JSON list of C-alpha atoms in Angstrom, two decimals:
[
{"chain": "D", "resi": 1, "resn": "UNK", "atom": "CA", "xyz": [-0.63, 4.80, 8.38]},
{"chain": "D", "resi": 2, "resn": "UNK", "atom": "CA", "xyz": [1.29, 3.18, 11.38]},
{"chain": "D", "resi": 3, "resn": "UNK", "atom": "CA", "xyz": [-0.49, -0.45, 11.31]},
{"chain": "D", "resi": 4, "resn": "UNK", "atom": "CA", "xyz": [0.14, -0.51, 7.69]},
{"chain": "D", "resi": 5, "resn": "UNK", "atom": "CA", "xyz": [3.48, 0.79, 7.28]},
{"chain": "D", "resi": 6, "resn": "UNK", "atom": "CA", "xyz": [4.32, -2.38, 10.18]},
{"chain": "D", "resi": 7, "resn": "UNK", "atom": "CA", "xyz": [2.82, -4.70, 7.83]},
{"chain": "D", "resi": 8, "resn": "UNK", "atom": "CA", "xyz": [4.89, -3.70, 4.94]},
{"chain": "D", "resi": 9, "resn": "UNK", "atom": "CA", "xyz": [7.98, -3.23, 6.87]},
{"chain": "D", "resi": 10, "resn": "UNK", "atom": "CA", "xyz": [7.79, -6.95, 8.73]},
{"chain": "D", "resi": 11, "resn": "UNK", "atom": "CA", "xyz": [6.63, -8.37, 5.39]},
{"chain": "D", "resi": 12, "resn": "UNK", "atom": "CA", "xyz": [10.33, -9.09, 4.48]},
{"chain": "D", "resi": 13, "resn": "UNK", "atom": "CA", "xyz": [11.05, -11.63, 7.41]},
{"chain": "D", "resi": 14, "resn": "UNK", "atom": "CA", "xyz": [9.11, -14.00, 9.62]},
{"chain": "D", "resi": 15, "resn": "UNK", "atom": "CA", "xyz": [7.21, -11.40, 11.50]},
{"chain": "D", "resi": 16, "resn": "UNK", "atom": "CA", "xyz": [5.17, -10.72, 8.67]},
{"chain": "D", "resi": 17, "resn": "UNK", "atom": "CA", "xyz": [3.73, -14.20, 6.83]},
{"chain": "D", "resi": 18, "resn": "UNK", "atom": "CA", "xyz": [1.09, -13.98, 4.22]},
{"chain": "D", "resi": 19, "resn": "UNK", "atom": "CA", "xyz": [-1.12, -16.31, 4.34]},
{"chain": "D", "resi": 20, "resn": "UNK", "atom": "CA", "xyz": [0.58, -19.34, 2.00]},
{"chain": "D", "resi": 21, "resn": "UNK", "atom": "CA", "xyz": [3.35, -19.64, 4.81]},
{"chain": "D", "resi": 22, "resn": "UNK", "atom": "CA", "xyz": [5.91, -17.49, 2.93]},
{"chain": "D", "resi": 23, "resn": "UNK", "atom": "CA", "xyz": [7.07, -14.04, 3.95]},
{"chain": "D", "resi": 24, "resn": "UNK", "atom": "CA", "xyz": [4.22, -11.30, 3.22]},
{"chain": "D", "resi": 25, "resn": "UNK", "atom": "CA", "xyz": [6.99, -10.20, -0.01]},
{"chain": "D", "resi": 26, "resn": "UNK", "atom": "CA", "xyz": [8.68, -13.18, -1.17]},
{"chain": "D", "resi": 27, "resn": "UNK", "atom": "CA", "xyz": [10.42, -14.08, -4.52]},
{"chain": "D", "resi": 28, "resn": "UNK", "atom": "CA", "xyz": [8.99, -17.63, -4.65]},
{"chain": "D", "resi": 29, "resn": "UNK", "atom": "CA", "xyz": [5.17, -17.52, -3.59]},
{"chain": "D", "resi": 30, "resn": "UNK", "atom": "CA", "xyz": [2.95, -20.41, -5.09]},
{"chain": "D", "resi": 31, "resn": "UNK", "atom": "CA", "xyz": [-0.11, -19.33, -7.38]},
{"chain": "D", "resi": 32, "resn": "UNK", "atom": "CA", "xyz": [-2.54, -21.52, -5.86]},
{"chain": "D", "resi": 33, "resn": "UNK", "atom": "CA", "xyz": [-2.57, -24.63, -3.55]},
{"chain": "D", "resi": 34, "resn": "UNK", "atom": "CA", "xyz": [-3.24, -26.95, -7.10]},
{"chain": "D", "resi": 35, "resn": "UNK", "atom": "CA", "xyz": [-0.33, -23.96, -9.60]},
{"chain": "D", "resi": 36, "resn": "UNK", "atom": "CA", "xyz": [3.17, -24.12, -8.20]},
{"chain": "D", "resi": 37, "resn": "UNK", "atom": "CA", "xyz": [3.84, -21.71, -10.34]},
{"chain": "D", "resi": 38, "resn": "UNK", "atom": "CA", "xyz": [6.11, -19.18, -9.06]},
{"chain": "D", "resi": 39, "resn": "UNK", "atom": "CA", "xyz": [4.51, -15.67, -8.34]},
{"chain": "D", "resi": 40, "resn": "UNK", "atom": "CA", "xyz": [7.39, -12.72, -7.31]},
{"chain": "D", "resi": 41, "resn": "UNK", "atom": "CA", "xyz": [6.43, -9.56, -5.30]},
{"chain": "D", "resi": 42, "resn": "UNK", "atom": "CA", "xyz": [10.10, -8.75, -4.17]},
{"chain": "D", "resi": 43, "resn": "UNK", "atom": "CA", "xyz": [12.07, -6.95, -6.64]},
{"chain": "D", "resi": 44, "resn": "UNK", "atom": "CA", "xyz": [15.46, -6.09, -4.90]},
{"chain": "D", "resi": 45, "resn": "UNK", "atom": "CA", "xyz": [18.54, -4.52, -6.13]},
{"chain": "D", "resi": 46, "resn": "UNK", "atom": "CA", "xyz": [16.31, -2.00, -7.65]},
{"chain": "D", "resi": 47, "resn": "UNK", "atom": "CA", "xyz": [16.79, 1.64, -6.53]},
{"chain": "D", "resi": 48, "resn": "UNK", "atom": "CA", "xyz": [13.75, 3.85, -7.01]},
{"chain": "D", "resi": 49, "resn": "UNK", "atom": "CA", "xyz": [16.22, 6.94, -8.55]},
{"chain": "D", "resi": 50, "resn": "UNK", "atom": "CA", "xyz": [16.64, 5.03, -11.46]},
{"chain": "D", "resi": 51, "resn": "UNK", "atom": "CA", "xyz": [13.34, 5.99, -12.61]},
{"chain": "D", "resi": 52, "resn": "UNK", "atom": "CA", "xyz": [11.38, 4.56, -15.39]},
{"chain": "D", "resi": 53, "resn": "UNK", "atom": "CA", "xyz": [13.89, 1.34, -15.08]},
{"chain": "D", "resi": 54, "resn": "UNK", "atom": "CA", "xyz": [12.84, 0.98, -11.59]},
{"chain": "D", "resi": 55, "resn": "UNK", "atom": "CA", "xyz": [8.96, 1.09, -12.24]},
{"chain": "D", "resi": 56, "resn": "UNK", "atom": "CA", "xyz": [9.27, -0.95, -15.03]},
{"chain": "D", "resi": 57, "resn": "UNK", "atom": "CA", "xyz": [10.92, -3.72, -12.95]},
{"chain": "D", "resi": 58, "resn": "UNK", "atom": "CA", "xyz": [8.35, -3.47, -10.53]},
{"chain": "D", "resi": 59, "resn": "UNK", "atom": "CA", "xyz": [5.49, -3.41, -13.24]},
{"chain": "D", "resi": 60, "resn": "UNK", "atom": "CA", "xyz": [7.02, -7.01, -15.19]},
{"chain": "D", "resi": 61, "resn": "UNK", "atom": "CA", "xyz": [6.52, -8.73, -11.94]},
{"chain": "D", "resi": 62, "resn": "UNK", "atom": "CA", "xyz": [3.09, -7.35, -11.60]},
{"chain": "D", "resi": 63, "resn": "UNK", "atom": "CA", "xyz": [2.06, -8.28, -14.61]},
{"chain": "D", "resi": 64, "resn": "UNK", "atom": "CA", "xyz": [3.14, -12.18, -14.46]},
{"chain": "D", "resi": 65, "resn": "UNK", "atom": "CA", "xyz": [1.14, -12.46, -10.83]},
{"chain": "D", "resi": 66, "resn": "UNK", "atom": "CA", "xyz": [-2.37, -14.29, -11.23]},
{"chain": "D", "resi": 67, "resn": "UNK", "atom": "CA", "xyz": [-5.33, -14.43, -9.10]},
{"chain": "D", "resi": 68, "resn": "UNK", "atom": "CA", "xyz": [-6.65, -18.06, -6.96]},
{"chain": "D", "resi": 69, "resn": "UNK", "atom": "CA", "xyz": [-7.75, -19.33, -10.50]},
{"chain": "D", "resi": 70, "resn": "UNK", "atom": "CA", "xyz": [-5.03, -18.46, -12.59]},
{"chain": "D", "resi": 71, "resn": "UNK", "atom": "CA", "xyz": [-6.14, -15.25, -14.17]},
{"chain": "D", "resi": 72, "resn": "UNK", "atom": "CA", "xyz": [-4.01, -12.33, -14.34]},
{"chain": "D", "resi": 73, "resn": "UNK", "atom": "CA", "xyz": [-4.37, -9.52, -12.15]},
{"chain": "D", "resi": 74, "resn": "UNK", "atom": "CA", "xyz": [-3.78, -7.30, -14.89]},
{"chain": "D", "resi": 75, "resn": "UNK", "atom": "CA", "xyz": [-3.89, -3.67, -12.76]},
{"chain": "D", "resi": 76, "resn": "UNK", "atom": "CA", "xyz": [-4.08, -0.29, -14.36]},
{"chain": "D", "resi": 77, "resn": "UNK", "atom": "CA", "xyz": [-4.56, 1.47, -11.25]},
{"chain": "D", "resi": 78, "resn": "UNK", "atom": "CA", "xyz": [-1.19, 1.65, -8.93]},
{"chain": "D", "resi": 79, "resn": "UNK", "atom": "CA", "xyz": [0.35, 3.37, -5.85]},
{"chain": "D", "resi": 80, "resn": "UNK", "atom": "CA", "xyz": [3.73, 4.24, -5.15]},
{"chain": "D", "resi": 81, "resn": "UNK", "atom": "CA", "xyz": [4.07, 4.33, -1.21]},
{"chain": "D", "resi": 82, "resn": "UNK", "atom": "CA", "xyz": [7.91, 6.12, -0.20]},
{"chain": "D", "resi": 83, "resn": "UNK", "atom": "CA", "xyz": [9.34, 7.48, 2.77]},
{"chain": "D", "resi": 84, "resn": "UNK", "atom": "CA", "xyz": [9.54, 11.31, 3.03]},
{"chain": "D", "resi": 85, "resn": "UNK", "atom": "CA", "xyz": [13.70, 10.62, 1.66]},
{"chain": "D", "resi": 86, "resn": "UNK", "atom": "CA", "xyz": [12.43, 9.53, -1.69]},
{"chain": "D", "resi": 87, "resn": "UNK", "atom": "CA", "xyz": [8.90, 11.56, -2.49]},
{"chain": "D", "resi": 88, "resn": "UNK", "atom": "CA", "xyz": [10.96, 13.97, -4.98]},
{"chain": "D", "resi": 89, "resn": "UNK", "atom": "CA", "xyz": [12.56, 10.65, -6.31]},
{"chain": "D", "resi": 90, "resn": "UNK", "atom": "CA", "xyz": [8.86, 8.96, -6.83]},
{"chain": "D", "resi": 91, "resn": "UNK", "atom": "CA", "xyz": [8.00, 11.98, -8.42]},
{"chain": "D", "resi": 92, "resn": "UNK", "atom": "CA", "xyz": [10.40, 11.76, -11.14]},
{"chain": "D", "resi": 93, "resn": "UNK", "atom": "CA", "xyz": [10.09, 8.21, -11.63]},
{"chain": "D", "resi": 94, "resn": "UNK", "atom": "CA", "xyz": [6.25, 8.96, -12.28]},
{"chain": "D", "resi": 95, "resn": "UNK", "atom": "CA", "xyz": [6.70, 11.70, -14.48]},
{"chain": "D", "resi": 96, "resn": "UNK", "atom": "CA", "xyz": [9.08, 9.56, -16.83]},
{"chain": "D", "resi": 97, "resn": "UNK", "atom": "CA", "xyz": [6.48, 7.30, -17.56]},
{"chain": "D", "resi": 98, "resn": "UNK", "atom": "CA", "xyz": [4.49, 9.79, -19.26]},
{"chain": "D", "resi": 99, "resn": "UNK", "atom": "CA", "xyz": [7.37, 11.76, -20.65]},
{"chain": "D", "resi": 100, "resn": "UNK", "atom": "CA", "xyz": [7.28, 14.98, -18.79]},
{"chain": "D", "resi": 101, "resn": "UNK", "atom": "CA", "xyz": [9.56, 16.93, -17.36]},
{"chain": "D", "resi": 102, "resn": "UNK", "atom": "CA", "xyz": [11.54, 15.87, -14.31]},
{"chain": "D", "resi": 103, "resn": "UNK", "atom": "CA", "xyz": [12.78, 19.38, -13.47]},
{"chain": "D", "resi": 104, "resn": "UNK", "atom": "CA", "xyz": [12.28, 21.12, -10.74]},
{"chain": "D", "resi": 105, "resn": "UNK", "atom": "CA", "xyz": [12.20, 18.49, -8.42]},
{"chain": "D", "resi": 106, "resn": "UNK", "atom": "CA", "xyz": [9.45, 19.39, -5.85]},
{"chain": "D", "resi": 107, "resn": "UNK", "atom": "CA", "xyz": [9.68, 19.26, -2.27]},
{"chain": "D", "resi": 108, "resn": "UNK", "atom": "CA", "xyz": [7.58, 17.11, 0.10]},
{"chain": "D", "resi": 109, "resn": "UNK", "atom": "CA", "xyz": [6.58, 20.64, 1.18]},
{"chain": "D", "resi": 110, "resn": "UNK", "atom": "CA", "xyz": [5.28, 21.59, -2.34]},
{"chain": "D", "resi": 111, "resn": "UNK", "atom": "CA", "xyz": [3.46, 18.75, -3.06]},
{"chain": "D", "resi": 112, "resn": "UNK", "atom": "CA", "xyz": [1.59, 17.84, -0.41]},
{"chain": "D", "resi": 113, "resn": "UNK", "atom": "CA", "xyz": [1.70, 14.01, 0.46]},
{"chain": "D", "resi": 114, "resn": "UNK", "atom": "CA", "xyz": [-0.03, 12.92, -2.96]},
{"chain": "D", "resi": 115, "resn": "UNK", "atom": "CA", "xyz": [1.22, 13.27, -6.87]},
{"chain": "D", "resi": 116, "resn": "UNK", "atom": "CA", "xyz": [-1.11, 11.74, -9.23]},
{"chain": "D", "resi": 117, "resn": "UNK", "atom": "CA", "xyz": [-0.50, 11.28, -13.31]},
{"chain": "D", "resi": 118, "resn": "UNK", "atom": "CA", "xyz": [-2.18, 8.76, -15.19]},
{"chain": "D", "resi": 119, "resn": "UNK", "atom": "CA", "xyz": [-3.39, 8.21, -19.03]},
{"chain": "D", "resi": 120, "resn": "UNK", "atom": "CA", "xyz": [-6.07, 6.07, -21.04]},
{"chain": "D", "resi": 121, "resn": "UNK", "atom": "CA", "xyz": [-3.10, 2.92, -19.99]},
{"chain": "D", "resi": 122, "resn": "UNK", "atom": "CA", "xyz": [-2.17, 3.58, -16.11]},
{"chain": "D", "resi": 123, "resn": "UNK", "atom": "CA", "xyz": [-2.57, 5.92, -13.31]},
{"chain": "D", "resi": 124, "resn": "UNK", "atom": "CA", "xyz": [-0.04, 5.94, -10.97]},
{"chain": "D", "resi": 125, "resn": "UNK", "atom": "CA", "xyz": [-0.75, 7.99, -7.50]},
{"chain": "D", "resi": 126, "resn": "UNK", "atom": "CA", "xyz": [2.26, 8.33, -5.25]},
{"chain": "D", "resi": 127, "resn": "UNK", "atom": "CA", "xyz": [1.98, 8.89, -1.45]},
{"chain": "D", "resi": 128, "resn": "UNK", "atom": "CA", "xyz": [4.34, 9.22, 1.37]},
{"chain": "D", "resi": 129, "resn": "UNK", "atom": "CA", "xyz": [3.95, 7.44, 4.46]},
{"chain": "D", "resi": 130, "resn": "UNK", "atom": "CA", "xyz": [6.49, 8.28, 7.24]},
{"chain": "D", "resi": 131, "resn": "UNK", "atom": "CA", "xyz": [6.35, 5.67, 9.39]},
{"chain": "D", "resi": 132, "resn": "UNK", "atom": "CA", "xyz": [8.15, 3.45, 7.03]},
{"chain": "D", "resi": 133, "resn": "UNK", "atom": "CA", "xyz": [11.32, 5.50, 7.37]},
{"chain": "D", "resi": 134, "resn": "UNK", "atom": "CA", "xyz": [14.76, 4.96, 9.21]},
{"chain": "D", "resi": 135, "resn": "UNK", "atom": "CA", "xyz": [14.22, 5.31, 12.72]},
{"chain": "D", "resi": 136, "resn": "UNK", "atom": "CA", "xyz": [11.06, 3.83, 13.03]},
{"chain": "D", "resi": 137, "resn": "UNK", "atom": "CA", "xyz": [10.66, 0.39, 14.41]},
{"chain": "D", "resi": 138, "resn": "UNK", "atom": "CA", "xyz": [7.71, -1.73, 14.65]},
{"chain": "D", "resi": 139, "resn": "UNK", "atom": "CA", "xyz": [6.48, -3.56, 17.76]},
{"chain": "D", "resi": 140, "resn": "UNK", "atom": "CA", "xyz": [8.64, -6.99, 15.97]},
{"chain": "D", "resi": 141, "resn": "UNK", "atom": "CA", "xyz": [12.04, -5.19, 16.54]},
{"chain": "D", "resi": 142, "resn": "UNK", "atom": "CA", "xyz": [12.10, -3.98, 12.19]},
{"chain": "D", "resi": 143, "resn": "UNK", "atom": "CA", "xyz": [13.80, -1.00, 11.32]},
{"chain": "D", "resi": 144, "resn": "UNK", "atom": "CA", "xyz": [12.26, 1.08, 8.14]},
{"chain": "D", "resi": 145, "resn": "UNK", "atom": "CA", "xyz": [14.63, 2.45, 5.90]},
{"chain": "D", "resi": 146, "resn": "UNK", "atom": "CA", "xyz": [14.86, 5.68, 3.76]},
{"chain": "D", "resi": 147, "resn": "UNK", "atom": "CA", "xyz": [15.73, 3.02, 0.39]},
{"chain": "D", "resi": 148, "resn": "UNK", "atom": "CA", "xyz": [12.35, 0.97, 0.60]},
{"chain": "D", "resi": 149, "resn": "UNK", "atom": "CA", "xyz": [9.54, 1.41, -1.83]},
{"chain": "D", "resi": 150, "resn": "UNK", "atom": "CA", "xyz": [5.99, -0.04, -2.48]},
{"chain": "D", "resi": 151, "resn": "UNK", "atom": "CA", "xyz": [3.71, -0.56, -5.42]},
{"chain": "D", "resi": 152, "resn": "UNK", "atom": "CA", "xyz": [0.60, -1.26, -4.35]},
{"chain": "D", "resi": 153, "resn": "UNK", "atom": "CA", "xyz": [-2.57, -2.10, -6.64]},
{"chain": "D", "resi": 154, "resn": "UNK", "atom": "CA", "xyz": [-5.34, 0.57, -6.19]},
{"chain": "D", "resi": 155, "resn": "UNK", "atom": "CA", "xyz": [-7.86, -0.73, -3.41]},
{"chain": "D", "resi": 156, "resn": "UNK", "atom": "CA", "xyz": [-10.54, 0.43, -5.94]},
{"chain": "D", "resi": 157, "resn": "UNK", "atom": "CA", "xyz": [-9.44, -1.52, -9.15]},
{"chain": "D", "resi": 158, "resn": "UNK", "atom": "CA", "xyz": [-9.91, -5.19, -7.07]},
{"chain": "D", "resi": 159, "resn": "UNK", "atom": "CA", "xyz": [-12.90, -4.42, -5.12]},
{"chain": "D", "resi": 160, "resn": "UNK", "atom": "CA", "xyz": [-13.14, -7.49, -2.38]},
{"chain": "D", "resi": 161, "resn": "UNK", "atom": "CA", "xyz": [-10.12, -9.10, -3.46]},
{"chain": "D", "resi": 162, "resn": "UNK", "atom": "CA", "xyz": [-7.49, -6.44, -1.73]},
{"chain": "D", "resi": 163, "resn": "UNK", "atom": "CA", "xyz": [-4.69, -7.90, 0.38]},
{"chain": "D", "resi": 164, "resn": "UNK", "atom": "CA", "xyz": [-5.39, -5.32, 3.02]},
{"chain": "D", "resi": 165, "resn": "UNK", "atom": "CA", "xyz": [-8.27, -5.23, 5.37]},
{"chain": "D", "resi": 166, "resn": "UNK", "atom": "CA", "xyz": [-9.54, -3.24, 8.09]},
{"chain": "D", "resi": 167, "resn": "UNK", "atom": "CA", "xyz": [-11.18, -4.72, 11.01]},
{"chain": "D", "resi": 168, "resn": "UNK", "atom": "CA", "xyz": [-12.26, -4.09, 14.23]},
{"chain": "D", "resi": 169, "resn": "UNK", "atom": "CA", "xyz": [-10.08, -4.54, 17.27]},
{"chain": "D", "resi": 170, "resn": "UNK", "atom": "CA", "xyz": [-13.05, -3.36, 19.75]},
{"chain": "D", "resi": 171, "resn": "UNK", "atom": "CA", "xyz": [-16.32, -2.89, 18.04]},
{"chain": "D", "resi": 172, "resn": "UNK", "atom": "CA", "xyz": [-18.03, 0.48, 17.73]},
{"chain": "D", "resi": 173, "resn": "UNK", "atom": "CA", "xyz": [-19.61, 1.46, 20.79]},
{"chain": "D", "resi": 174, "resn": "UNK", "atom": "CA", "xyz": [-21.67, 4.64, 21.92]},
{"chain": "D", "resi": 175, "resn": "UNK", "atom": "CA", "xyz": [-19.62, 6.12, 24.83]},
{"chain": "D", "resi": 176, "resn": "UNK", "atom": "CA", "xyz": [-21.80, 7.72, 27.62]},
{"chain": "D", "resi": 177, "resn": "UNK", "atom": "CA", "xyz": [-19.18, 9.51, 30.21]},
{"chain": "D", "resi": 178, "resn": "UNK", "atom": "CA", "xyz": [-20.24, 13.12, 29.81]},
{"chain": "D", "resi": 179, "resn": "UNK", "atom": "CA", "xyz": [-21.27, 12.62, 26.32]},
{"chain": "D", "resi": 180, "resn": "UNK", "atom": "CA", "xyz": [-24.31, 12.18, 26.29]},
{"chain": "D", "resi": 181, "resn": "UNK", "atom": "CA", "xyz": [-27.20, 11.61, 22.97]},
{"chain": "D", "resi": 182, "resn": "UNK", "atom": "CA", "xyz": [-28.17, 14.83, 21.99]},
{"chain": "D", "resi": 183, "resn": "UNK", "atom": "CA", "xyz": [-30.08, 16.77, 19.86]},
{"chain": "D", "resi": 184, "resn": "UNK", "atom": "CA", "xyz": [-29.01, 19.00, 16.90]},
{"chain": "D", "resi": 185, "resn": "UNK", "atom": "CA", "xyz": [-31.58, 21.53, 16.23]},
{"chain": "D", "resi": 186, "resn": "UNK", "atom": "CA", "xyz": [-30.11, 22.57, 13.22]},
{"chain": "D", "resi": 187, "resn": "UNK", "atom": "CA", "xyz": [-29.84, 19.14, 10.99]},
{"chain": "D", "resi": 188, "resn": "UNK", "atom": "CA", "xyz": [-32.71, 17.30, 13.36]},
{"chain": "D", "resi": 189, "resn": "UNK", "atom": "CA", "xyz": [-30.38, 14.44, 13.99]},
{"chain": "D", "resi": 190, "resn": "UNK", "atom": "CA", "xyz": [-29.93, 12.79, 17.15]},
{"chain": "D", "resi": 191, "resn": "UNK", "atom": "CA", "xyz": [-26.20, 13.45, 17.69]},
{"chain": "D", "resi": 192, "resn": "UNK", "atom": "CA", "xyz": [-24.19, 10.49, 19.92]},
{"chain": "D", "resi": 193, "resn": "UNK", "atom": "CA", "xyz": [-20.43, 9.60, 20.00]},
{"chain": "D", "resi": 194, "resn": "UNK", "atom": "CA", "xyz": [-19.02, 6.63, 19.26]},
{"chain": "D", "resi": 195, "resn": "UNK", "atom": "CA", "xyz": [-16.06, 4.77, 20.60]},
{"chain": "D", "resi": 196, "resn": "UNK", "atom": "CA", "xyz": [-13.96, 1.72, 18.27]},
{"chain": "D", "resi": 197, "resn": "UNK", "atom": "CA", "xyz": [-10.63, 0.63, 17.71]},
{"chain": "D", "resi": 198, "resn": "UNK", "atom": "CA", "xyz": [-9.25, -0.97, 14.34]},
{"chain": "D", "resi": 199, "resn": "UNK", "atom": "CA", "xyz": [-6.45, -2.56, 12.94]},
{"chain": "D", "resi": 200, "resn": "UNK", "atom": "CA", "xyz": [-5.37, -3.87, 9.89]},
{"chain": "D", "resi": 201, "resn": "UNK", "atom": "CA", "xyz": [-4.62, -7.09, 8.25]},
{"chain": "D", "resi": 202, "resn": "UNK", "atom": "CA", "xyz": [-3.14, -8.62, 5.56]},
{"chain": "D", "resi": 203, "resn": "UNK", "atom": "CA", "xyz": [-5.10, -11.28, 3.52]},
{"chain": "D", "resi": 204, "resn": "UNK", "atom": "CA", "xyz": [-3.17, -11.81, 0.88]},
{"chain": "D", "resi": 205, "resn": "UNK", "atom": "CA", "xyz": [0.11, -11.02, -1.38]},
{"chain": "D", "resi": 206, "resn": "UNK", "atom": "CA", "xyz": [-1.12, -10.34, -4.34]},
{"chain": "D", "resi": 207, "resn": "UNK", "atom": "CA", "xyz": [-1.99, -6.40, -4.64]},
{"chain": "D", "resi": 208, "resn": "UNK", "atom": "CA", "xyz": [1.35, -5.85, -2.19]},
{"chain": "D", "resi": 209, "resn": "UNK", "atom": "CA", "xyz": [5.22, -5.42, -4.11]},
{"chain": "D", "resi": 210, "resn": "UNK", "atom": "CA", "xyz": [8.02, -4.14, -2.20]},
{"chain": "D", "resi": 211, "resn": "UNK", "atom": "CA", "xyz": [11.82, -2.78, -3.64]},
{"chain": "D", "resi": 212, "resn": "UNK", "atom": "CA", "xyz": [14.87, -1.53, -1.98]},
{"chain": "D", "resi": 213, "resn": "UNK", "atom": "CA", "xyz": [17.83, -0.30, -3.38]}
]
């Protein structure tokens, strides 16, 4: 949650490039090296409380962003990444697209940290992520802010073409300082512990949209 939420947060200056040389969310990203088309993944000006306005802002500049050769993206699959101020907020916005009630507004502490609604045309999961929030900072000097939102396209809908990646910082090792192999004699398995570090990356712009109010 912490290596991504610094991702997102530096996106919006020069501490977080994607990898055409603009910012990570940028209003003027080229489709391809050989398309100058313009491709927008910054919506600003756009407050999440206004609800089914908001999302639908978000989802028109989703819809006109296309793939390396010139495809649209076309997602059905999203999620709605908030700080902890705005998870009753996402909530609502969610439940207008399908038409249900907005009322009562639940609580972070009701919900959990995942909503999910979704029909035979979208599915929309919202999750919170805290260390995008005012008073966090990441490692470049950028605040978060209790006004930012996300939209990000479901890792599972574009299998191998995700803007986010994990990879290793130190690769998987078996630790051996008191902990040694052992045996399980319930399972059978030859138990050991491993020791690895990851981080995470951005690859691309593409599945990544960002708002503020």
């Amino acid at each position: 949650e912490r290596d991504v939420a610094a991702i997102l947060i530096n996106g919006v200056g020069a501490n977080g490039l994607a990898p055409d040389g603009q910012y990570l969310f940028d209003t003027d990203h080229p489709t391809s090296p050989t398309d100058a088309t313009v491709l927008v993944n910054k919506v600003t000006s756009n407050a999440l409380s206004g609800g089914l306005t908001a999302i639908q802002a978000m989802v028109t500049a989703i819809m006109k962003v296309k793939d390396m050769a010139g495809n649209y993206i076309n997602p059905s699959s999203y999620i709605l990444l908030v700080p902890p101020a705005l998870m009753g907020v996402a909530h609502n916005a969610v439940t207008q697209i399908y038409g249900q009630s907005t009322s009562p507004t639940p609580t972070p502490a009701q919900t959990g940290q995942i909503i999910q609604a979704g029909d035979s045309y979208s599915q929309w999961k919202v999750v919170m992520n805290p260390y995008i929030a005012a008073g966090n900072t990441t490692d470049a000097g950028v605040a978060g802010s209790d006004t930012i939102w996300y939209v990000i396209i479901d890792p599972q809908e574009r299998v191998g073409s995700h803007s986010l990646r994990f990879q290793w910082r130190d690769a998987p090792t078996i630790t051996s300082a008191g902990l040694e192999p052992r045996f399980n004699p319930e399972n059978g398995n030859l138990e050991v512990t491993v020791w690895a570090r990851y981080g995470v990356a951005t690859i691309d712009f593409r599945d990544l949209f960002y708002s503020i109010t």
